[in-house]
Amino acid sequence: MGSIRYGLEDRVFVVTGGSRGIGLAIAAELLGQGASLAICGRKQDTLDAAMESLGGGKRAIAVSAHIARDEDVGRLFDEVMKTFGRVDALINNVGMNLLTGSVTDTEPGLWQKIMDTNLNGTFLCSRRAAKIMQSQKRGKIVTVSSVAGRKASPGMGIYGIAKAGVEMLTRVLASELAAFNIQVNAVAPAMVRTEFSKPFWSNEVIYEQVVRGIPLGRIAEPMDVVHPVLFLASDAADFITGQTLLVDGGATAV
Ligand SMILES: NC(=O)c1ccc[n+]([C@@H]2O[C@H](COP(=O)([O-])OP(=O)(O)OC[C@H]3O[C@@H](n4cnc5c(N)ncnc54)[C@H](OP(=O)(O)O)[C@@H]3O)[C@@H](O)[C@H]2O)c1
């Protein structure tokens, strides 16, 4: 898959949560495709390690920012504009889940935390990016959702509700921003092999159980998500907007 080109040379990307996992894989591939980018995350040491592994030179910056804090998000986009002068695409990649019990047994503070990171943060970043893209009269927003937004899964109820919200946000933004030539889409992976999901895929019993429900017979690797994201962020997807592409090895098809 490494040789597929998406025509992203000299495009400017913001990849939230680009310091590890799927976001880092997206950032690495974007640099390989000739794009410039900003990554963000909360922990400076993880950002530093990511920047070292990316080796993007002047084409990459890292900004420490919590995406659920509007002042941090404002600072992130100010830095990007100061450095690169425009934003061609925003990849809303940040997401988190803390295993919860039933929704009704969950403390409001935990509900708020999961909503803040998965849904409110996606809104705050999309809002800032949209303002810039509206003045440019072009742009792409691609959000990493999850199949958990389609199917009620034990221990992932609030996360799933937030991701379902992300899918509706995608449709609403697509409709509101179409007049500005801004396309807004999402990808919804099933399990992907990252730190985030390690408690599941590293447990043989759980892994076997998960894979039984996936016709293609394996979980996703980060690159399985990177390519659909880059496609949706490219000119090849200019007539696609408001969609969520399931990246699940066929799990939701059966
Ligand atoms: N892995 C899976 O199985 C899977 C499946 C379906 C969907 N997804 C979705 O894919 C996306 C990426 O997941 P992943 O597995 O790559 O996760 P990950 O390995 O946990 O990485 C998450 C990234 O987001 C950053 N981050 C987390 N909270 C943040 C916040 N509030 N503000 C700024 N940055 C924040 C993290 O850095 P810091 O911790 O330093 O902030 C890190 O860079 C998420 O949206 C997730 O919901 C994952």
mmCIF file of N, CA and C in Angstrom, residues 51 62 152 176:
data_model
loop_
_atom_site.group_PDB
_atom_site.id
_atom_site.type_symbol
_atom_site.label_atom_id
_atom_site.label_comp_id
_atom_site.label_asym_id
_atom_site.label_seq_id
_atom_site.Cartn_x
_atom_site.Cartn_y
_atom_site.Cartn_z
ATOM 1 N N MET A 51 7.858 13.690 17.326
ATOM 2 C CA MET A 51 8.559 14.582 16.398
ATOM 3 C C MET A 51 9.902 13.987 15.988
ATOM 4 N N ALA A 62 4.745 20.567 16.410
ATOM 5 C CA ALA A 62 3.940 19.913 17.446
ATOM 6 C C ALA A 62 3.474 20.977 18.424
ATOM 7 N N ALA A 152 -24.328 -0.738 20.191
ATOM 8 C CA ALA A 152 -24.138 -0.598 21.642
ATOM 9 C C ALA A 152 -23.228 -1.715 22.148
ATOM 10 N N GLU A 176 -23.628 22.307 6.241
ATOM 11 C CA GLU A 176 -23.423 23.746 6.461
ATOM 12 C C GLU A 176 -22.231 24.299 5.673
#
